[in-house]
Amino acid sequence: MHAAATDPDPTICHPFLPREAVVREVGLRDGLQSIAMVLPTAHKLDWLRQAHAAGQREIEVGSFVPARLLPQLADTEEVLAFAKTLPGLFASVLVPNLKGAERALACGADLMMVPLSASHAHSLANLRKTPDEVVAEVARMRAARDASGARTLIDGGVGTAFGCTLQGEVRESEVLRLMQGLLDAGADRVSLADTVGYADPAMVRSLFEKALRIAGDRLWCGHFHDTRGLGLANAYAALEVGVTRFDACIAGIGGCPHAPGASGNVATEDLLFMLESMGVATGVDLHALLQLRARVASWLDGQTLHGTLWRAGLPKTFAPAPVAARAVAESQDR
Amino acid sequence: MHAAATDPDPTICHPFLPREAVVREVGLRDGLQSIAMVLPTAHKLDWLRQAHAAGQREIEVGSFVPARLLPQLADTEEVLAFAKTLPGLFASVLVPNLKGAERALACGADLMMVPLSASHAHSLANLRKTPDEVVAEVARMRAARDASGARTLIDGGVGTAFGCTLQGEVRESEVLRLMQGLLDAGADRVSLADTVGYADPAMVRSLFEKALRIAGDRLWCGHFHDTRGLGLANAYAALEVGVTRFDACIAGIGGCPHAPGASGNVATEDLLFMLESMGVATGVDLHALLQLRARVASWLDGQTLHGTLWRAGLPKTFAPAPVAARAVAESQDR
């Protein structure tokens, strides 16, 4: 006996969740920079083409850092130029400093992400600047952007926002102070990252609730690592408080430099599955994405890959979330 | 510059979460029944001793099923007898039918879990009974328990509660109808299980909210599989609506018979880490639990194991949740 009238309509998104979310692919940047092998440019272009065909519309294509530091990303200019030919693709790059920002502006990146580490120790070790020096650099980038007439958005990405392997605790108040500083310095967007996999869902909920009160629509993205298995739980906790954009790497590529063999970024396909399964539309065709995953895995033969969906497959009951309107960056106020 | 006054006290559990939760170890039953090798009884007793020393107080020690069907669990009577010698340990067993229940009563199990599959197809294939025939069997078990004078609790465990690899969809209303049926038949407790890893956090929240309204304190346990990476996100979603008891297998042992190589039950150590990290007290010493995990892994050499914490290690900032009062079964109304 079924009492059908009491069952919710499975095609309706749950009322406590957003109707749409964006999964930003960062495998070409955050993933590839963390593995030793250099993926040929032709493969990167294939990857972009196939990701775009699967419905991905926001992709971080590389970094404007010196090629001697990250030879894996030395072809960022070429990859970005190709990304700009794909209709509706919103292409971002990482820039560590004003020089990188000038390259991003010259190349017409849609967004440049400026990493800041809320951990003082991590900031000095990785960026050779204090967090406040990075804030000051963002002010100079903003001036350069405005002078150039380019439409490139500036995203201040606050890393080690939930703790740090060097320093240990990172206080919420310090993260929020730096985030406010980035906005005051002229960042168009701010993001929060659990760089080392220290976050738990309660921390995520607490920090993102406060961050959303400060930044509103300017809060861009949540970046979660799966180092201790909590990546998806953390993304869910952020989604519950209203975060609708997440970074992820296909096949969880990149791993974690602090924990050999452990996962790095959340796997794109697993995050998309969680969202679509809950009725949160992403605009991405998961079947096509799983084909891309297999392709990327073949290119990265010998690297440790992650993720679970590729092995278990989609549930028999899986149905993609109905797409009402794509929450892609291009449609937003710029 | 730190604004310490605005930071929450990290020793206080977040107000939207329960202060305590119990992780029931089911590796000795659900884990071992799903792998071919037979773990020697002496190892099982060592496992129990070390789990108890680490603070685990609820353990499913085996099944009263015919030894020819599950030779891995043929020593359940001996393992249960040993479990009963460990102070404060609440020992449960799985019983598939009245005959198994009579053995559990005779051996003085603290709880017997009766599996019911909400999927009609899965029920016929696995239990050779319809779900309603299992409900009727629970009524007979209740009569036997009451006649025996034993204090063994009866837990009706509704499996395939979120979908089924055979049947596909399983309706919420059918799960709730069967859960109500189990309570009416005399089950002291009811539990819900995502047997095949089809659940997502939104489904979990929806079903457990309704189940808690029906069963209240008699809702015993959430049983989540990590087949598609959502095990911990699902546990978090259940915790948010008030579920405080979860099944888990150390090292995620057992895997998934429907997806070779995929994870089975949530890994005990990862779930404990998530809870303790959020300030939800479990009473378990994670360092000791990770030592036990290494020991179990050495016994199961060659089996596919799962979980992430053992590889990444605890964060530098990790502090166990303060234990106010243990939410162990023994303290509950029986």
XYZ file of N, CA, C and O in Angstrom, chain B residues 56-212:
628
model
N 34.676 2.664 23.017
C 33.453 2.248 22.311
C 32.583 1.427 23.268
O 33.078 0.548 23.966
N 31.292 1.742 23.284
C 30.395 1.101 24.250
C 29.189 0.429 23.604
O 28.382 -0.190 24.292
N 29.060 0.551 22.282
C 27.967 -0.149 21.593
C 28.570 -0.848 20.380
O 29.103 -0.189 19.486
N 28.473 -2.157 20.366
C 29.120 -2.941 19.305
C 28.188 -4.062 18.866
O 27.605 -4.768 19.700
N 28.035 -4.198 17.554
C 27.280 -5.335 17.023
C 28.292 -6.448 16.792
O 29.186 -6.321 15.951
N 28.135 -7.538 17.533
C 29.217 -8.539 17.592
C 29.045 -9.672 16.592
O 29.984 -10.438 16.367
N 27.870 -9.823 15.995
C 27.693 -10.912 15.030
C 26.234 -11.081 14.652
O 25.419 -10.179 14.865
N 25.950 -12.232 14.053
C 24.590 -12.538 13.594
C 24.222 -13.947 14.024
O 25.060 -14.852 13.925
N 22.974 -14.141 14.409
C 22.494 -15.505 14.645
C 21.788 -16.007 13.390
O 20.571 -16.062 13.316
N 22.635 -16.316 12.408
C 22.168 -16.926 11.159
C 22.873 -18.272 11.056
O 23.879 -18.511 11.720
N 22.347 -19.198 10.229
C 23.004 -20.509 10.114
C 24.467 -20.367 9.678
O 24.786 -19.580 8.781
N 25.341 -21.119 10.335
C 26.783 -21.020 10.078
C 27.121 -21.346 8.626
O 28.088 -20.823 8.075
N 26.321 -22.190 7.984
C 26.639 -22.531 6.594
C 26.415 -21.341 5.668
O 27.033 -21.227 4.614
N 25.526 -20.393 6.083
C 25.299 -19.209 5.261
C 26.394 -18.162 5.471
O 26.833 -17.516 4.526
N 26.794 -17.976 6.719
C 27.819 -16.968 7.028
C 28.862 -17.576 7.972
O 28.864 -17.304 9.177
N 29.787 -18.377 7.411
C 30.814 -18.993 8.274
C 31.669 -17.942 8.995
O 32.212 -18.231 10.066
N 31.723 -16.728 8.430
C 32.523 -15.666 9.062
C 31.993 -15.312 10.459
O 32.724 -14.785 11.288
N 30.679 -15.590 10.677
C 30.052 -15.192 11.939
C 29.606 -16.405 12.760
O 28.790 -16.276 13.675
N 30.166 -17.570 12.439
C 29.729 -18.797 13.116
C 30.034 -18.782 14.608
O 29.408 -19.517 15.386
N 30.982 -17.945 15.020
C 31.376 -17.910 16.445
C 30.651 -16.812 17.227
O 31.114 -16.400 18.293
N 29.525 -16.341 16.714
C 28.845 -15.208 17.355
C 28.534 -15.459 18.834
O 28.669 -14.553 19.673
N 28.140 -16.693 19.166
C 27.793 -16.981 20.559
C 28.998 -16.750 21.477
O 28.874 -16.122 22.533
N 30.153 -17.211 21.040
C 31.376 -17.065 21.844
C 31.796 -15.593 21.929
O 32.208 -15.122 23.001
N 31.672 -14.895 20.820
C 32.065 -13.484 20.801
C 31.131 -12.669 21.706
O 31.569 -11.805 22.467
N 29.844 -12.996 21.638
C 28.869 -12.300 22.484
C 29.141 -12.566 23.966
O 29.082 -11.646 24.796
N 29.450 -13.809 24.283
C 29.731 -14.148 25.684
C 30.909 -13.328 26.204
O 30.891 -12.817 27.332
N 31.928 -13.170 25.373
C 33.072 -12.358 25.792
C 32.680 -10.889 25.929
O 33.073 -10.217 26.893
N 31.896 -10.393 24.967
C 31.479 -8.984 25.008
C 30.771 -8.672 26.321
O 30.923 -7.575 26.884
N 29.994 -9.640 26.798
C 29.221 -9.417 28.037
C 30.118 -9.301 29.275
O 29.662 -8.851 30.323
N 31.394 -9.696 29.138
C 32.307 -9.571 30.285
C 32.951 -8.181 30.347
O 33.611 -7.859 31.330
N 32.787 -7.386 29.298
C 33.436 -6.067 29.264
C 32.495 -5.039 29.895
O 31.373 -4.849 29.420
N 32.931 -4.375 30.959
C 32.031 -3.510 31.731
C 31.393 -2.420 30.883
O 32.082 -1.692 30.168
N 30.070 -2.325 30.971
C 29.363 -1.233 30.309
C 29.209 -1.399 28.817
O 28.680 -0.508 28.150
N 29.661 -2.522 28.258
C 29.521 -2.703 26.803
C 28.107 -3.179 26.475
O 27.604 -4.123 27.084
N 27.489 -2.509 25.530
C 26.131 -2.824 25.081
C 26.283 -3.602 23.779
O 26.668 -3.064 22.753
N 26.003 -4.913 23.851
C 26.323 -5.805 22.733
C 25.066 -6.194 21.977
O 24.110 -6.706 22.554
N 25.084 -5.947 20.684
C 23.923 -6.309 19.875
C 24.295 -7.376 18.860
O 25.468 -7.587 18.542
N 23.275 -8.050 18.365
C 23.442 -9.051 17.308
C 22.343 -8.841 16.278
O 21.287 -8.287 16.578
N 22.614 -9.307 15.071
C 21.571 -9.323 14.049
C 20.839 -10.660 14.129
O 21.459 -11.711 14.292
N 19.509 -10.606 14.030
C 18.729 -11.857 13.961
C 17.759 -11.746 12.785
O 17.033 -10.769 12.665
N 17.775 -12.745 11.901
C 16.923 -12.650 10.712
C 15.517 -13.199 10.929
O 14.623 -12.930 10.118
N 15.329 -13.955 12.004
C 14.040 -14.627 12.184
C 13.855 -15.034 13.647
O 14.737 -14.793 14.486
N 12.714 -15.667 13.931
C 12.387 -16.038 15.322
C 13.423 -16.980 15.919
O 13.802 -16.845 17.080
N 13.916 -17.896 15.095
C 14.909 -18.853 15.595
C 16.173 -18.117 16.055
O 16.731 -18.401 17.131
N 16.613 -17.160 15.243
C 17.772 -16.353 15.624
C 17.479 -15.544 16.881
O 18.334 -15.409 17.768
N 16.267 -15.019 16.967
C 15.890 -14.213 18.129
C 15.937 -15.060 19.403
O 16.382 -14.600 20.462
N 15.495 -16.305 19.285
C 15.523 -17.185 20.469
C 16.954 -17.420 20.949
O 17.223 -17.477 22.159
N 17.881 -17.530 19.979
C 19.294 -17.679 20.364
C 19.801 -16.400 21.041
O 20.527 -16.462 22.037
N 19.413 -15.246 20.504
C 19.858 -13.973 21.084
C 19.328 -13.810 22.505
O 20.041 -13.346 23.407
N 18.071 -14.204 22.709
C 17.471 -14.116 24.050
C 18.184 -15.051 25.009
O 18.508 -14.678 26.144
N 18.455 -16.264 24.533
C 19.112 -17.261 25.392
C 20.518 -16.795 25.778
O 20.991 -17.077 26.888
N 21.188 -16.098 24.873
C 22.569 -15.655 25.135
C 22.621 -14.313 25.844
O 23.710 -13.818 26.170
N 21.476 -13.685 26.023
C 21.462 -12.416 26.767
C 22.031 -11.240 26.004
O 22.657 -10.348 26.599
N 21.808 -11.204 24.691
C 22.227 -10.012 23.938
C 21.507 -8.786 24.486
O 20.356 -8.881 24.931
N 22.165 -7.648 24.466
C 21.513 -6.423 24.945
C 20.477 -5.914 23.951
O 19.501 -5.286 24.330
N 20.739 -6.179 22.667
C 19.817 -5.736 21.631
C 19.891 -6.698 20.460
O 20.955 -7.234 20.150
N 18.739 -6.951 19.853
C 18.777 -7.715 18.606
C 18.186 -6.857 17.502
O 17.125 -6.275 17.645
N 18.946 -6.773 16.408
C 18.526 -5.956 15.267
C 17.905 -6.884 14.230
O 18.521 -7.855 13.805
N 16.668 -6.584 13.878
C 15.945 -7.394 12.901
C 15.903 -6.623 11.591
O 15.276 -5.566 11.520
N 16.579 -7.117 10.554
C 16.580 -6.373 9.299
C 15.285 -6.559 8.521
O 14.756 -7.669 8.402
N 14.776 -5.456 8.033
C 13.612 -5.466 7.150
C 14.014 -4.635 5.937
O 14.698 -3.624 6.080
N 13.629 -5.072 4.768
C 13.958 -4.276 3.589
C 12.693 -3.619 3.057
O 11.715 -4.291 2.725
N 12.735 -2.295 2.993
C 11.557 -1.555 2.523
C 11.317 -1.776 1.035
O 10.217 -1.557 0.546
N 12.340 -2.206 0.332
C 12.183 -2.575 -1.070
C 11.602 -3.982 -1.140
O 12.209 -4.942 -0.658
N 10.448 -4.104 -1.748
C 9.788 -5.400 -1.864
C 10.703 -6.388 -2.589
O 10.893 -7.533 -2.173
N 11.302 -5.923 -3.676
C 12.163 -6.803 -4.480
C 13.384 -7.264 -3.682
O 13.746 -8.444 -3.687
N 14.017 -6.318 -2.966
C 15.198 -6.648 -2.164
C 14.819 -7.580 -1.020
O 15.567 -8.500 -0.659
N 13.648 -7.349 -0.446
C 13.182 -8.172 0.670
C 13.019 -9.628 0.231
O 13.482 -10.552 0.911
N 12.377 -9.810 -0.910
C 12.173 -11.180 -1.400
C 13.506 -11.830 -1.772
O 13.744 -13.007 -1.484
N 14.400 -11.054 -2.380
C 15.683 -11.612 -2.822
C 16.591 -11.940 -1.645
O 17.285 -12.961 -1.647
N 16.603 -11.087 -0.623
C 17.560 -11.261 0.471
C 16.998 -12.002 1.680
O 17.715 -12.725 2.351
N 15.739 -11.735 1.980
C 15.152 -12.298 3.205
C 14.106 -13.381 2.902
O 13.622 -14.055 3.790
N 13.743 -13.518 1.629
C 12.710 -14.473 1.199
C 11.384 -14.267 1.931
O 10.631 -15.213 2.187
N 11.139 -13.029 2.326
C 9.867 -12.657 2.947
C 9.486 -11.293 2.394
O 10.352 -10.505 2.011
N 8.198 -10.990 2.404
C 7.790 -9.617 2.114
C 8.102 -8.766 3.348
O 8.241 -9.296 4.459
N 8.176 -7.447 3.182
C 8.396 -6.585 4.348
C 7.337 -6.814 5.429
O 7.655 -6.850 6.628
N 6.096 -7.012 5.020
C 5.043 -7.192 6.028
C 5.165 -8.528 6.758
O 4.769 -8.640 7.920
N 5.714 -9.512 6.087
C 5.975 -10.787 6.783
C 7.067 -10.605 7.842
O 7.029 -11.249 8.900
N 8.020 -9.720 7.584
C 9.047 -9.440 8.601
C 8.410 -8.733 9.805
O 8.720 -9.037 10.966
N 7.498 -7.807 9.527
C 6.795 -7.134 10.626
C 6.074 -8.167 11.500
O 6.145 -8.122 12.738
N 5.426 -9.128 10.852
C 4.707 -10.172 11.608
C 5.684 -11.002 12.440
O 5.386 -11.395 13.576
N 6.872 -11.250 11.865
C 7.892 -12.012 12.603
C 8.363 -11.237 13.841
O 8.617 -11.834 14.902
N 8.447 -9.918 13.714
C 8.852 -9.093 14.861
C 7.823 -9.219 15.986
O 8.174 -9.266 17.173
N 6.550 -9.294 15.628
C 5.520 -9.484 16.665
C 5.756 -10.796 17.416
O 5.629 -10.863 18.647
N 6.123 -11.842 16.676
C 6.419 -13.128 17.335
C 7.667 -13.036 18.212
O 7.736 -13.618 19.290
N 8.671 -12.273 17.741
C 9.886 -12.087 18.557
C 9.547 -11.352 19.847
O 10.071 -11.661 20.913
N 8.684 -10.357 19.730
C 8.314 -9.585 20.914
C 7.612 -10.475 21.936
O 7.897 -10.415 23.144
N 6.720 -11.340 21.436
C 6.032 -12.271 22.334
C 7.037 -13.203 23.009
O 6.968 -13.450 24.221
N 8.003 -13.690 22.214
C 9.026 -14.585 22.772
C 9.867 -13.854 23.811
O 10.188 -14.404 24.871
N 10.233 -12.611 23.504
C 11.045 -11.839 24.452
C 10.282 -11.643 25.763
O 10.797 -11.874 26.855
N 9.016 -11.223 25.635
C 8.237 -10.960 26.848
C 8.039 -12.238 27.665
O 8.095 -12.216 28.900
N 7.835 -13.361 26.966
C 7.650 -14.635 27.666
C 8.936 -15.078 28.354
O 8.906 -15.698 29.411
N 10.073 -14.738 27.746
C 11.361 -15.214 28.284
C 11.797 -14.441 29.516
O 12.628 -14.909 30.287
N 11.294 -13.230 29.660
C 11.772 -12.391 30.757
C 13.105 -11.724 30.469
O 13.630 -10.986 31.299
N 13.680 -11.975 29.286
C 14.964 -11.351 28.931
C 14.781 -9.851 28.747
O 13.671 -9.381 28.462
N 15.873 -9.108 28.910
C 15.808 -7.655 28.750
C 16.275 -7.207 27.372
O 16.433 -6.009 27.129
N 16.526 -8.152 26.496
C 17.017 -7.832 25.145
C 16.068 -6.881 24.407
O 14.881 -7.189 24.243
N 16.593 -5.757 23.960
C 15.784 -4.822 23.178
C 15.647 -5.325 21.743
O 16.547 -5.974 21.217
N 14.529 -4.991 21.131
C 14.304 -5.343 19.724
C 14.372 -4.067 18.885
O 13.634 -3.110 19.127
N 15.293 -4.076 17.912
C 15.456 -2.931 16.997
C 15.043 -3.367 15.596
O 15.645 -4.279 15.027
N 14.021 -2.753 15.070
C 13.619 -3.042 13.693
C 14.384 -2.139 12.739
O 14.200 -0.926 12.741
N 15.245 -2.726 11.942
C 16.110 -1.935 11.064
C 15.574 -1.909 9.641
O 15.629 -2.917 8.942
N 15.067 -0.762 9.225
C 14.479 -0.647 7.890
C 15.581 -0.313 6.880
O 16.099 0.805 6.853
N 15.938 -1.310 6.066
C 16.989 -1.129 5.066
C 16.423 -0.698 3.722
O 15.205 -0.618 3.538
N 17.314 -0.451 2.775
C 16.969 0.109 1.451
C 15.952 1.251 1.612
O 15.042 1.409 0.810
N 16.153 2.052 2.648
C 15.186 3.106 2.985
C 15.287 4.295 2.038
O 14.425 5.177 2.059
N 16.326 4.322 1.213
C 16.516 5.472 0.300
C 16.588 5.037 -1.165
O 16.963 5.818 -2.020
N 16.238 3.804 -1.420
C 16.310 3.296 -2.781
C 16.981 1.938 -2.781
O 17.538 1.495 -1.768
N 16.909 1.280 -3.924
C 17.316 -0.123 -3.997
C 17.892 -0.421 -5.371
O 17.352 0.014 -6.387
N 18.976 -1.172 -5.393
C 19.607 -1.514 -6.671
C 18.724 -2.415 -7.532
O 18.880 -2.450 -8.749
N 17.825 -3.178 -6.918
C 16.936 -4.050 -7.681
C 15.695 -3.294 -8.150
O 15.350 -3.270 -9.324
N 15.022 -2.681 -7.191
C 13.708 -2.090 -7.443
C 13.789 -0.647 -7.908
O 12.851 -0.125 -8.514
N 14.897 0.018 -7.605
C 14.990 1.460 -7.875
C 14.380 2.228 -6.717
O 14.766 2.038 -5.566
N 13.370 3.028 -7.026
C 12.795 3.919 -6.014
C 12.125 3.158 -4.868
O 11.474 2.129 -5.083
N 12.299 3.665 -3.670
C 11.547 3.206 -2.495
C 10.899 4.449 -1.915
O 11.582 5.430 -1.593
N 9.600 4.436 -1.794
C 8.902 5.660 -1.408
C 9.021 5.922 0.089
O 8.957 5.012 0.906
N 9.173 7.194 0.410
C 9.218 7.624 1.812
C 8.019 7.082 2.588
O 8.140 6.599 3.709
N 6.861 7.194 1.973
C 5.637 6.797 2.675
C 5.659 5.308 3.011
O 5.163 4.888 4.064
N 6.261 4.504 2.141
C 6.343 3.067 2.395
C 7.328 2.791 3.541
O 7.062 1.953 4.410
N 8.426 3.510 3.570
C 9.403 3.346 4.655
C 8.748 3.693 5.992
O 8.878 2.959 6.982
N 8.016 4.797 6.012
C 7.399 5.238 7.267
C 6.273 4.297 7.690
O 6.071 4.034 8.875
N 5.537 3.769 6.707
C 4.473 2.809 7.029
C 5.064 1.555 7.680
O 4.556 1.067 8.704
N 6.177 1.066 7.126
C 6.804 -0.140 7.683
C 7.421 0.150 9.050
O 7.364 -0.684 9.962
N 7.982 1.339 9.209
C 8.551 1.710 10.506
C 7.451 1.744 11.570
O 7.610 1.215 12.677
N 6.314 2.337 11.216
C 5.186 2.359 12.148
C 4.714 0.932 12.438
O 4.394 0.593 13.590
N 4.711 0.098 11.399
C 4.324 -1.294 11.577
C 5.233 -2.024 12.561
O 4.755 -2.803 13.410
N 6.520 -1.773 12.471
C 7.471 -2.403 13.396
C 7.213 -1.964 14.828
O 7.237 -2.783 15.758
N 6.959 -0.678 15.017
C 6.669 -0.179 16.371
C 5.376 -0.807 16.891
O 5.303 -1.252 18.047
N 4.361 -0.865 16.030
C 3.080 -1.460 16.443
C 3.242 -2.937 16.780
O 2.547 -3.470 17.647
N 4.180 -3.600 16.087
C 4.397 -5.036 16.324
C 5.200 -5.290 17.592
O 5.366 -6.446 17.993
N 5.718 -4.228 18.192
C 6.408 -4.408 19.464
C 7.902 -4.146 19.435
O 8.601 -4.406 20.418
N 8.429 -3.621 18.317
C 9.853 -3.249 18.313
C 10.063 -2.121 19.323
O 9.259 -1.190 19.395
N 11.137 -2.234 20.117
C 11.446 -1.181 21.085
C 12.108 0.002 20.418
O 12.034 1.131 20.895
N 12.809 -0.290 19.326
C 13.559 0.731 18.602
C 13.363 0.496 17.112
O 13.076 -0.622 16.686
N 13.545 1.539 16.331
C 13.582 1.396 14.875
C 14.775 2.193 14.339
O 15.153 3.223 14.902
N 15.349 1.681 13.262
C 16.498 2.331 12.634
C 16.260 2.410 11.137
O 15.430 1.680 10.593
N 16.997 3.294 10.487
C 16.861 3.452 9.032
C 18.236 3.301 8.395
O 19.212 3.891 8.864
N 18.288 2.542 7.311
C 19.575 2.257 6.679
C 19.546 2.556 5.183
O 18.603 2.200 4.476
N 20.632 3.197 4.722
C 20.854 3.397 3.287
C 21.734 2.246 2.795
O 22.924 2.407 2.543
N 21.123 1.094 2.658
C 21.837 -0.163 2.414
C 22.743 -0.120 1.186
O 23.799 -0.754 1.160
N 22.331 0.607 0.144
C 23.063 0.548 -1.125
C 23.728 1.881 -1.512
O 24.214 2.029 -2.636
N 23.754 2.841 -0.570
C 24.449 4.094 -0.883
C 23.729 4.964 -1.898
O 24.358 5.578 -2.748
N 22.404 5.043 -1.799
C 21.609 5.884 -2.703
C 21.197 7.211 -2.061
O 20.700 8.090 -2.751
N 21.379 7.343 -0.762
C 20.866 8.536 -0.070
C 21.707 9.760 -0.364
O 22.906 9.660 -0.633
N 21.067 10.925 -0.307
C 21.789 12.193 -0.291
C 21.316 12.962 0.943
O 20.312 12.592 1.562
N 22.046 14.017 1.322
C 21.701 14.708 2.573
C 20.273 15.251 2.608
O 19.652 15.276 3.676
N 19.749 15.667 1.478
C 18.382 16.207 1.476
C 17.367 15.089 1.731
O 16.392 15.279 2.465
N 17.589 13.922 1.132
C 16.710 12.781 1.400
C 16.802 12.374 2.867
O 15.794 12.047 3.502
N 18.018 12.381 3.386
C 18.230 11.987 4.783
C 17.481 12.924 5.709
O 16.761 12.495 6.622
N 17.640 14.206 5.464
C 16.960 15.191 6.321
C 15.453 15.007 6.262
O 14.770 14.995 7.294
N 14.937 14.831 5.052
C 13.491 14.701 4.884
C 12.949 13.457 5.594
O 11.986 13.520 6.363
N 13.592 12.312 5.356
C 13.059 11.058 5.920
C 13.249 11.003 7.435
O 12.333 10.610 8.172
N 14.415 11.417 7.923
C 14.650 11.334 9.360
C 13.793 12.330 10.138
O 13.372 12.049 11.253
N 13.537 13.483 9.559
C 12.636 14.433 10.229
C 11.269 13.788 10.455
O 10.694 13.864 11.541
N 10.759 13.142 9.399
C 9.437 12.503 9.513
C 9.500 11.310 10.466
O 8.587 11.075 11.267
N 10.579 10.541 10.377
C 10.712 9.357 11.229
C 10.790 9.747 12.704
O 10.205 9.087 13.566
N 11.498 10.835 12.984
C 11.603 11.280 14.374
C 10.260 11.748 14.908
O 9.948 11.548 16.087
